[in-house]
Amino acid sequence: MTHLTLDAVHKYYDDFHAVRGVDLAIREGEFAVLVGPSGCGKSTLLRMIAGLEAVDDGEVSIAGRVVNALRPRDRNVAMVFQNYALYPYLSVFENIAFGLRARKVPDAETGRRVREAAETLGITPLLDRLPRQLSGGQRQRVAIGRAIVRDAGVFLFDEPLSNLDAQLRDEMRVEIKRLHQEIGKTTVYVTHDQIEAMTLADRIVLLRDGVIEQEGTPLELFERPATRFVAGFLGSPRMNFVPATLVEDGDTVAARLSADVALRFPADRAAGFRAHLGRELVFGVRPEHLTRPRTGEQGRPGQEALTVTVDLVQPTGTRTYVQFSLAGTEVTAELAAHDVEQPGTRIDLLADMARAILIDPETDRVL
Ligand code: ATP
């Protein structure tokens, strides 16, 4: 069942058209992540759902009811902000209880719900403390607790983890995912972090300049990006893009990157590309799809060999990123941790051509 619907939603800040016709249908219990670069309009969209920002055109509906004219508190949504927004002079208990007290929920019921939320979030021992006596992660848990006790129909998160250090961010990400699995509320979560988007979302909505560039499950967007922007946004290190000419090569087609490098696509992909023979295109390959052949290995079908000179080596512990120039473009390969080479070494690589893409530079669409 569709729980939250945006229908041709627009937002203007004076002359600036910040949200430009967004349609979205989020199912009951779904975890949707709005992601995109700074300024793409994701916070504005979330604030329009919350009722903190007026909708200039179009409709926002929650549970089948148009809420454009409703105040935030009448929309049955709970929002968690980036800056926690806790009351500094109230205890953790009272911070969590605040919304219930404002609604005149009886004391016994308030106590029960606050303790239940605190238990879920593992902050029961902190209930008597003041916000300044908490760490950043604990404060964020209190802010989430305040949203949980409201028992709202929709949870809205606006970059809730961006003030936390990397390790805590990883921990809280796991907790938010677990929380969603436990209580299963419809959730809209805003972030600019593609890892958060990939790991949390049932569905990613990737925004660019106030419109939806593409939406789908994390793997759909990752494996079948519709545009160069999507291909480059998801994945770290990001996808490599190299200018190429599409040429005929035996029974298939190849991306010619330079006079001496032409990478053949598997024959079953050639049909889709033939209409573009002779054109200048952009060849895209993810760093993890450039691998080292094992000793004596020629490469499996669909893999193409190339030899490059290493410029830069970045070990991360689990993987090693190796940079090199390919047909004049700086390219990264993500290799196994122990495939460490010295700069200046010539190495053989295999490119996975079953997963490489071609992009039309005129439309930026993936072919
Ligand atoms: P960020 O990740 O940087 O928060 P965002 O995708 O959430 O970015 P929004 O905050 O939604 O972006 O802003 C979208 C655009 O609207 C931006 O270009 C921003 O400068 C502009 N904007 C936002 N709020 C206002 C405002 N109150 N007045 C004028 N312009 C605004």
Tab-separated table of C-alpha atoms and ligand atoms in Angstrom:
chain	number	residue	atom	x	y	z
A	1	MET	CA	0.000	0.000	0.000
A	2	THR	CA	1.292	3.457	-0.866
A	3	HIS	CA	1.769	5.428	2.279
A	4	LEU	CA	3.422	8.642	1.202
A	5	THR	CA	2.893	10.237	-2.191
A	6	LEU	CA	4.408	13.269	-3.824
A	7	ASP	CA	2.588	14.387	-6.924
A	8	ALA	CA	4.284	16.966	-9.200
A	9	VAL	CA	5.750	18.828	-6.236
A	10	HIS	CA	7.487	22.167	-6.803
A	11	LYS	CA	9.304	24.627	-4.583
A	12	TYR	CA	10.514	28.140	-5.407
A	13	TYR	CA	12.751	30.337	-3.288
A	14	ASP	CA	11.992	33.692	-4.938
A	15	ASP	CA	13.233	33.166	-8.513
A	16	PHE	CA	15.096	29.970	-7.702
A	17	HIS	CA	13.274	26.779	-8.655
A	18	ALA	CA	14.649	24.414	-5.987
A	19	VAL	CA	12.314	21.417	-6.497
A	20	ARG	CA	11.108	20.985	-10.057
A	21	GLY	CA	8.248	18.536	-10.329
A	22	VAL	CA	8.933	15.524	-8.133
A	23	ASP	CA	6.663	12.445	-8.258
A	24	LEU	CA	7.235	9.773	-5.686
A	25	ALA	CA	5.231	6.930	-4.128
A	26	ILE	CA	6.616	5.321	-0.989
A	27	ARG	CA	5.065	2.107	0.279
A	28	GLU	CA	3.966	1.382	3.828
A	29	GLY	CA	7.035	0.318	5.813
A	30	GLU	CA	9.501	1.206	3.079
A	31	PHE	CA	12.857	2.847	3.849
A	32	ALA	CA	13.419	5.466	1.153
A	33	VAL	CA	16.641	7.442	1.001
A	34	LEU	CA	16.804	10.810	-0.739
A	35	VAL	CA	20.394	11.278	-1.813
A	36	GLY	CA	22.269	13.676	-4.030
A	37	PRO	CA	24.914	16.377	-4.021
A	38	SER	CA	24.682	19.543	-1.936
A	39	GLY	CA	21.895	21.833	-3.096
A	40	CYS	CA	19.956	19.197	-5.084
A	41	GLY	CA	16.831	19.872	-3.000
A	42	LYS	CA	16.678	16.807	-0.762
A	43	SER	CA	16.262	18.690	2.532
A	44	THR	CA	13.683	20.962	0.958
A	45	LEU	CA	11.707	17.916	-0.161
A	46	LEU	CA	11.868	16.345	3.301
A	47	ARG	CA	10.812	19.604	4.930
A	48	MET	CA	7.841	19.817	2.578
A	49	ILE	CA	6.782	16.315	3.674
A	50	ALA	CA	7.184	17.375	7.312
A	51	GLY	CA	5.212	20.573	6.777
A	52	LEU	CA	8.137	22.833	7.682
A	53	GLU	CA	8.243	24.274	4.177
A	54	ALA	CA	5.220	25.242	2.072
A	55	VAL	CA	4.530	23.284	-1.133
A	56	ASP	CA	4.274	25.823	-3.970
A	57	ASP	CA	2.692	23.464	-6.464
A	58	GLY	CA	1.630	19.804	-6.437
A	59	GLU	CA	0.409	17.591	-3.619
A	60	VAL	CA	1.877	15.719	-0.673
A	61	SER	CA	-0.328	12.889	0.643
A	62	ILE	CA	0.161	10.743	3.718
A	63	ALA	CA	-1.970	7.641	4.219
A	64	GLY	CA	-4.262	8.737	1.392
A	65	ARG	CA	-4.883	12.241	2.726
A	66	VAL	CA	-3.545	15.431	1.115
A	67	VAL	CA	-1.573	17.196	3.840
A	68	ASN	CA	-0.458	20.376	2.044
A	69	ALA	CA	-2.522	22.581	4.334
A	70	LEU	CA	-1.894	20.659	7.564
A	71	ARG	CA	0.468	21.857	10.284
A	72	PRO	CA	3.514	19.641	10.975
A	73	ARG	CA	2.039	18.286	14.201
A	74	ASP	CA	-1.160	17.226	12.431
A	75	ARG	CA	0.628	15.157	9.788
A	76	ASN	CA	1.487	12.158	11.957
A	77	VAL	CA	5.202	12.435	11.089
A	78	ALA	CA	8.231	12.445	13.382
A	79	MET	CA	11.434	14.132	12.287
A	80	VAL	CA	15.017	13.635	13.459
A	81	PHE	CA	17.358	16.485	12.649
A	82	GLN	CA	21.072	16.644	12.018
A	83	ASN	CA	21.679	18.913	15.018
A	84	TYR	CA	19.585	16.781	17.453
A	85	ALA	CA	17.622	19.843	18.674
A	86	LEU	CA	17.506	18.653	22.316
A	87	TYR	CA	16.353	20.893	25.151
A	88	PRO	CA	19.552	21.588	27.145
A	89	TYR	CA	17.899	22.020	30.560
A	90	LEU	CA	15.708	18.922	30.377
A	91	SER	CA	16.855	15.435	31.299
A	92	VAL	CA	17.059	12.718	28.676
A	93	PHE	CA	13.785	11.330	30.028
A	94	GLU	CA	12.029	14.688	29.686
A	95	ASN	CA	13.523	15.294	26.250
A	96	ILE	CA	12.078	12.029	25.023
A	97	ALA	CA	8.788	12.657	26.833
A	98	PHE	CA	8.415	16.213	25.539
A	99	GLY	CA	6.040	15.535	22.651
A	100	LEU	CA	3.888	13.247	24.809
A	101	ARG	CA	3.597	15.838	27.579
A	102	ALA	CA	2.602	18.454	25.004
A	103	ARG	CA	-0.192	16.101	23.944
A	104	LYS	CA	-1.225	15.568	27.548
A	105	VAL	CA	-0.591	11.838	27.441
A	106	PRO	CA	-1.104	10.495	31.017
A	107	ASP	CA	2.066	10.177	33.144
A	108	ALA	CA	1.985	6.399	33.453
A	109	GLU	CA	1.644	5.958	29.700
A	110	THR	CA	4.402	8.526	29.060
A	111	GLY	CA	6.734	6.731	31.471
A	112	ARG	CA	6.048	3.398	29.851
A	113	ARG	CA	6.659	4.665	26.310
A	114	VAL	CA	9.818	6.581	27.218
A	115	ARG	CA	11.296	3.549	28.983
A	116	GLU	CA	10.389	1.302	26.086
A	117	ALA	CA	12.078	3.627	23.574
A	118	ALA	CA	15.124	3.988	25.830
A	119	GLU	CA	15.361	0.217	26.063
A	120	THR	CA	15.169	-0.166	22.270
A	121	LEU	CA	17.966	2.382	21.860
A	122	GLY	CA	20.126	1.150	24.744
A	123	ILE	CA	20.044	4.451	26.643
A	124	THR	CA	18.134	3.417	29.779
A	125	PRO	CA	21.096	4.233	32.095
A	126	LEU	CA	21.200	7.776	30.684
A	127	LEU	CA	17.595	8.807	31.373
A	128	ASP	CA	18.510	11.158	34.263
A	129	ARG	CA	21.362	12.921	32.484
A	130	LEU	CA	21.323	16.291	30.745
A	131	PRO	CA	22.158	16.526	27.031
A	132	ARG	CA	25.542	18.148	27.748
A	133	GLN	CA	26.533	15.038	29.705
A	134	LEU	CA	26.114	12.865	26.596
A	135	SER	CA	28.340	11.999	23.663
A	136	GLY	CA	27.269	12.892	20.127
A	137	GLY	CA	26.052	9.365	19.433
A	138	GLN	CA	24.065	9.254	22.672
A	139	ARG	CA	22.455	12.612	21.845
A	140	GLN	CA	21.463	11.304	18.461
A	141	ARG	CA	19.870	8.274	20.131
A	142	VAL	CA	17.851	10.593	22.371
A	143	ALA	CA	16.687	12.513	19.307
A	144	ILE	CA	15.627	9.242	17.691
A	145	GLY	CA	13.938	8.203	20.962
A	146	ARG	CA	11.861	11.349	20.820
A	147	ALA	CA	10.678	10.360	17.362
A	148	ILE	CA	9.935	6.748	18.349
A	149	VAL	CA	7.702	7.562	21.344
A	150	ARG	CA	5.485	9.708	19.195
A	151	ASP	CA	4.453	6.519	17.417
A	152	ALA	CA	4.103	8.545	14.231
A	153	GLY	CA	3.181	6.914	10.934
A	154	VAL	CA	6.189	8.276	9.039
A	155	PHE	CA	9.769	8.815	10.224
A	156	LEU	CA	11.770	11.569	8.587
A	157	PHE	CA	15.533	11.808	9.042
A	158	ASP	CA	17.547	14.817	7.855
A	159	GLU	CA	21.238	13.839	7.695
A	160	PRO	CA	21.086	12.466	11.255
A	161	LEU	CA	24.636	11.104	11.264
A	162	SER	CA	26.594	13.893	9.630
A	163	ASN	CA	27.807	15.403	12.930
A	164	LEU	CA	29.280	12.118	14.150
A	165	ASP	CA	32.793	10.825	13.622
A	166	ALA	CA	33.303	8.002	11.134
A	167	GLN	CA	33.222	5.088	13.562
A	168	LEU	CA	30.157	6.303	15.415
A	169	ARG	CA	28.446	6.983	12.106
A	170	ASP	CA	28.964	3.338	11.145
A	171	GLU	CA	27.561	2.172	14.487
A	172	MET	CA	24.519	4.439	14.347
A	173	ARG	CA	23.854	3.407	10.755
A	174	VAL	CA	23.583	-0.188	11.905
A	175	GLU	CA	21.269	0.868	14.730
A	176	ILE	CA	18.977	2.817	12.461
A	177	LYS	CA	18.776	-0.157	10.115
A	178	ARG	CA	18.018	-2.499	13.018
A	179	LEU	CA	15.427	-0.095	14.383
A	180	HIS	CA	13.687	-0.003	11.036
A	181	GLN	CA	13.692	-3.795	10.866
A	182	GLU	CA	12.150	-3.932	14.338
A	183	ILE	CA	9.471	-1.294	14.069
A	184	GLY	CA	9.034	-1.245	10.280
A	185	LYS	CA	7.797	2.331	9.926
A	186	THR	CA	7.688	4.151	6.616
A	187	THR	CA	10.909	6.154	6.603
A	188	VAL	CA	12.335	8.923	4.456
A	189	TYR	CA	15.986	9.563	5.102
A	190	VAL	CA	18.079	12.363	3.627
A	191	THR	CA	21.827	12.060	3.176
A	192	HIS	CA	24.544	13.144	0.783
A	193	ASP	CA	26.523	10.021	1.688
A	194	GLN	CA	26.211	7.306	-0.933
A	195	ILE	CA	27.359	4.582	1.481
A	196	GLU	CA	24.531	5.467	3.879
A	197	ALA	CA	22.125	5.476	0.963
A	198	MET	CA	23.299	2.094	-0.335
A	199	THR	CA	23.326	0.364	3.051
A	200	LEU	CA	20.081	1.722	4.519
A	201	ALA	CA	17.686	2.045	1.632
A	202	ASP	CA	15.012	-0.279	0.348
A	203	ARG	CA	14.795	2.348	-2.348
A	204	ILE	CA	17.197	5.099	-3.326
A	205	VAL	CA	15.867	8.317	-4.825
A	206	LEU	CA	18.790	10.108	-6.422
A	207	LEU	CA	18.131	13.813	-6.885
A	208	ARG	CA	19.948	16.294	-9.054
A	209	ASP	CA	19.090	19.981	-9.471
A	210	GLY	CA	15.608	19.558	-8.009
A	211	VAL	CA	14.511	16.559	-10.103
A	212	ILE	CA	14.738	12.796	-9.655
A	213	GLU	CA	17.623	11.519	-11.768
A	214	GLN	CA	16.834	7.846	-11.051
A	215	GLU	CA	15.133	5.766	-8.373
A	216	GLY	CA	15.241	2.072	-7.589
A	217	THR	CA	16.745	-0.463	-5.231
A	218	PRO	CA	20.392	0.161	-4.317
A	219	LEU	CA	21.549	-2.670	-6.578
A	220	GLU	CA	19.403	-1.523	-9.498
A	221	LEU	CA	20.994	1.900	-9.408
A	222	PHE	CA	24.457	0.487	-8.884
A	223	GLU	CA	24.295	-2.173	-11.575
A	224	ARG	CA	22.074	-0.414	-14.084
A	225	PRO	CA	22.671	3.326	-13.777
A	226	ALA	CA	20.605	5.276	-16.301
A	227	THR	CA	23.023	8.183	-16.595
A	228	ARG	CA	26.663	9.089	-16.168
A	229	PHE	CA	25.710	11.097	-13.091
A	230	VAL	CA	24.194	8.044	-11.349
A	231	ALA	CA	27.097	5.821	-12.415
A	232	GLY	CA	29.566	8.323	-10.966
A	233	PHE	CA	27.611	9.095	-7.797
A	234	LEU	CA	27.241	5.561	-6.437
A	235	GLY	CA	30.384	3.552	-5.758
A	236	SER	CA	33.648	4.378	-4.036
A	237	PRO	CA	36.185	4.848	-5.502
A	238	ARG	CA	33.941	6.166	-8.233
A	239	MET	CA	33.543	4.680	-11.692
A	240	ASN	CA	36.302	5.490	-14.199
A	241	PHE	CA	35.278	7.340	-17.351
A	242	VAL	CA	37.522	7.251	-20.429
A	243	PRO	CA	36.751	8.760	-23.872
A	244	ALA	CA	36.421	5.991	-26.472
A	245	THR	CA	35.412	5.350	-30.064
A	246	LEU	CA	33.113	2.426	-30.740
A	247	VAL	CA	34.569	0.170	-33.449
A	248	GLU	CA	33.713	-3.138	-35.108
A	249	ASP	CA	35.959	-6.001	-33.950
A	250	GLY	CA	35.399	-9.439	-35.493
A	251	ASP	CA	31.981	-10.702	-34.397
A	252	THR	CA	31.603	-8.019	-31.762
A	253	VAL	CA	32.288	-4.333	-31.010
A	254	ALA	CA	35.092	-2.746	-29.017
A	255	ALA	CA	35.724	0.501	-27.153
A	256	ARG	CA	38.857	1.946	-28.738
A	257	LEU	CA	40.561	4.061	-26.066
A	258	SER	CA	43.779	4.777	-27.984
A	259	ALA	CA	45.777	3.577	-31.007
A	260	ASP	CA	46.866	0.484	-29.115
A	261	VAL	CA	44.061	-0.156	-26.624
A	262	ALA	CA	40.708	-1.528	-27.797
A	263	LEU	CA	38.559	-3.449	-25.314
A	264	ARG	CA	36.035	-5.887	-26.797
A	265	PHE	CA	32.554	-6.307	-25.373
A	266	PRO	CA	31.079	-9.808	-25.062
A	267	ALA	CA	29.274	-10.606	-28.308
A	268	ASP	CA	25.864	-10.736	-26.590
A	269	ARG	CA	26.167	-7.022	-25.739
A	270	ALA	CA	27.240	-5.952	-29.228
A	271	ALA	CA	23.739	-5.823	-30.721
A	272	GLY	CA	22.672	-3.073	-28.351
A	273	PHE	CA	25.699	-0.962	-29.215
A	274	ARG	CA	25.967	-1.391	-33.023
A	275	ALA	CA	23.814	1.631	-33.812
A	276	HIS	CA	26.595	3.765	-32.293
A	277	LEU	CA	29.545	2.372	-34.310
A	278	GLY	CA	32.089	5.037	-35.209
A	279	ARG	CA	30.862	7.461	-32.506
A	280	GLU	CA	32.902	9.146	-29.796
A	281	LEU	CA	31.464	7.794	-26.554
A	282	VAL	CA	32.521	7.501	-22.927
A	283	PHE	CA	33.658	4.124	-21.637
A	284	GLY	CA	32.841	3.504	-17.956
A	285	VAL	CA	34.359	0.800	-15.772
A	286	ARG	CA	34.239	0.482	-11.992
A	287	PRO	CA	37.552	0.157	-10.111
A	288	GLU	CA	36.548	-3.268	-8.769
A	289	HIS	CA	36.019	-4.524	-12.323
A	290	LEU	CA	39.710	-4.040	-13.112
A	291	THR	CA	41.477	-7.011	-11.531
A	292	ARG	CA	44.863	-8.734	-11.614
A	293	PRO	CA	45.010	-12.032	-13.501
A	294	ARG	CA	46.333	-14.894	-11.419
A	295	THR	CA	49.630	-16.288	-12.657
A	296	GLY	CA	49.191	-17.894	-16.076
A	297	GLU	CA	45.497	-16.856	-16.281
A	298	GLN	CA	44.375	-15.545	-19.669
A	299	GLY	CA	41.124	-14.099	-18.418
A	300	ARG	CA	37.633	-15.530	-18.562
A	301	PRO	CA	35.234	-14.845	-21.426
A	302	GLY	CA	34.162	-11.231	-21.197
A	303	GLN	CA	37.448	-10.119	-19.676
A	304	GLU	CA	39.896	-8.067	-21.691
A	305	ALA	CA	43.585	-7.774	-20.902
A	306	LEU	CA	45.475	-4.511	-20.704
A	307	THR	CA	48.896	-3.481	-19.456
A	308	VAL	CA	49.397	-0.255	-17.516
A	309	THR	CA	52.104	1.584	-15.579
A	310	VAL	CA	51.312	2.206	-11.912
A	311	ASP	CA	51.373	5.890	-10.837
A	312	LEU	CA	50.105	5.744	-7.281
A	313	VAL	CA	49.303	3.034	-4.721
A	314	GLN	CA	46.871	3.499	-1.822
A	315	PRO	CA	46.543	0.519	0.535
A	316	THR	CA	43.420	0.622	2.725
A	317	GLY	CA	44.028	-2.621	4.612
A	318	THR	CA	41.221	-4.584	3.005
A	319	ARG	CA	41.811	-3.428	-0.576
A	320	THR	CA	44.513	-1.571	-2.467
A	321	TYR	CA	43.694	1.260	-4.879
A	322	VAL	CA	46.107	1.575	-7.753
A	323	GLN	CA	46.084	4.588	-10.064
A	324	PHE	CA	47.467	4.727	-13.582
A	325	SER	CA	47.006	6.598	-16.815
A	326	LEU	CA	44.847	4.894	-19.430
A	327	ALA	CA	44.753	6.598	-22.830
A	328	GLY	CA	45.593	9.890	-21.105
A	329	THR	CA	42.908	9.573	-18.398
A	330	GLU	CA	43.691	8.881	-14.750
A	331	VAL	CA	42.061	5.563	-13.820
A	332	THR	CA	41.740	3.651	-10.530
A	333	ALA	CA	41.714	-0.115	-10.054
A	334	GLU	CA	40.625	-1.678	-6.761
A	335	LEU	CA	42.844	-4.692	-6.194
A	336	ALA	CA	43.302	-7.262	-3.454
A	337	ALA	CA	45.164	-5.962	-0.391
A	338	HIS	CA	48.342	-7.813	-1.243
A	339	ASP	CA	48.455	-6.788	-4.910
A	340	VAL	CA	50.707	-3.895	-3.873
A	341	GLU	CA	52.912	-2.598	-6.648
A	342	GLN	CA	55.607	0.049	-6.678
A	343	PRO	CA	54.920	3.203	-8.693
A	344	GLY	CA	56.532	2.800	-12.101
A	345	THR	CA	55.834	-0.968	-12.316
A	346	ARG	CA	54.104	-2.312	-15.439
A	347	ILE	CA	51.158	-4.544	-14.495
A	348	ASP	CA	48.618	-6.632	-16.376
A	349	LEU	CA	44.944	-6.106	-15.633
A	350	LEU	CA	41.696	-7.700	-16.750
A	351	ALA	CA	38.698	-5.461	-17.473
A	352	ASP	CA	35.275	-7.053	-16.870
A	353	MET	CA	33.551	-6.074	-20.108
A	354	ALA	CA	30.290	-7.766	-19.144
A	355	ARG	CA	29.852	-4.993	-16.592
A	356	ALA	CA	31.535	-2.030	-18.281
A	357	ILE	CA	29.216	0.618	-19.726
A	358	LEU	CA	29.100	3.067	-22.623
A	359	ILE	CA	27.703	6.561	-22.268
A	360	ASP	CA	26.426	8.906	-24.949
A	361	PRO	CA	28.285	12.179	-24.222
A	362	GLU	CA	25.539	14.247	-25.839
A	363	THR	CA	22.779	13.047	-23.506
A	364	ASP	CA	24.925	11.603	-20.676
A	365	ARG	CA	22.669	8.550	-20.841
A	366	VAL	CA	24.020	5.029	-20.485
A	367	LEU	CA	23.558	3.060	-23.717
B	1	ATP	P1	22.603	20.045	1.405
B	1	ATP	O1	23.049	18.625	1.306
B	1	ATP	O2	23.729	21.018	1.144
B	1	ATP	O3	21.794	20.343	2.618
B	1	ATP	P2	20.156	19.859	-0.129
B	1	ATP	O4	20.125	18.935	-1.289
B	1	ATP	O5	19.494	19.414	1.113
B	1	ATP	O6	21.649	20.292	0.134
B	1	ATP	P3	18.345	22.063	-0.028
B	1	ATP	O7	18.705	22.510	1.342
B	1	ATP	O8	17.077	21.365	-0.207
B	1	ATP	O9	19.527	21.214	-0.644
B	1	ATP	O10	18.392	23.327	-0.978
B	1	ATP	C1	18.088	23.249	-2.354
B	1	ATP	C2	18.414	24.566	-3.005
B	1	ATP	O11	17.531	25.574	-2.522
B	1	ATP	C3	19.818	25.057	-2.721
B	1	ATP	O12	20.348	25.619	-3.887
B	1	ATP	C4	19.637	26.099	-1.648
B	1	ATP	O13	20.620	27.107	-1.743
B	1	ATP	C5	18.262	26.646	-1.936
B	1	ATP	N1	17.582	27.052	-0.698
B	1	ATP	C6	17.300	26.271	0.356
B	1	ATP	N2	16.644	26.943	1.311
B	1	ATP	C7	16.523	28.213	0.853
B	1	ATP	C8	15.940	29.414	1.374
B	1	ATP	N3	15.328	29.439	2.574
B	1	ATP	N4	16.011	30.517	0.619
B	1	ATP	C9	16.603	30.510	-0.598
B	1	ATP	N5	17.167	29.407	-1.159
B	1	ATP	C10	17.137	28.275	-0.440
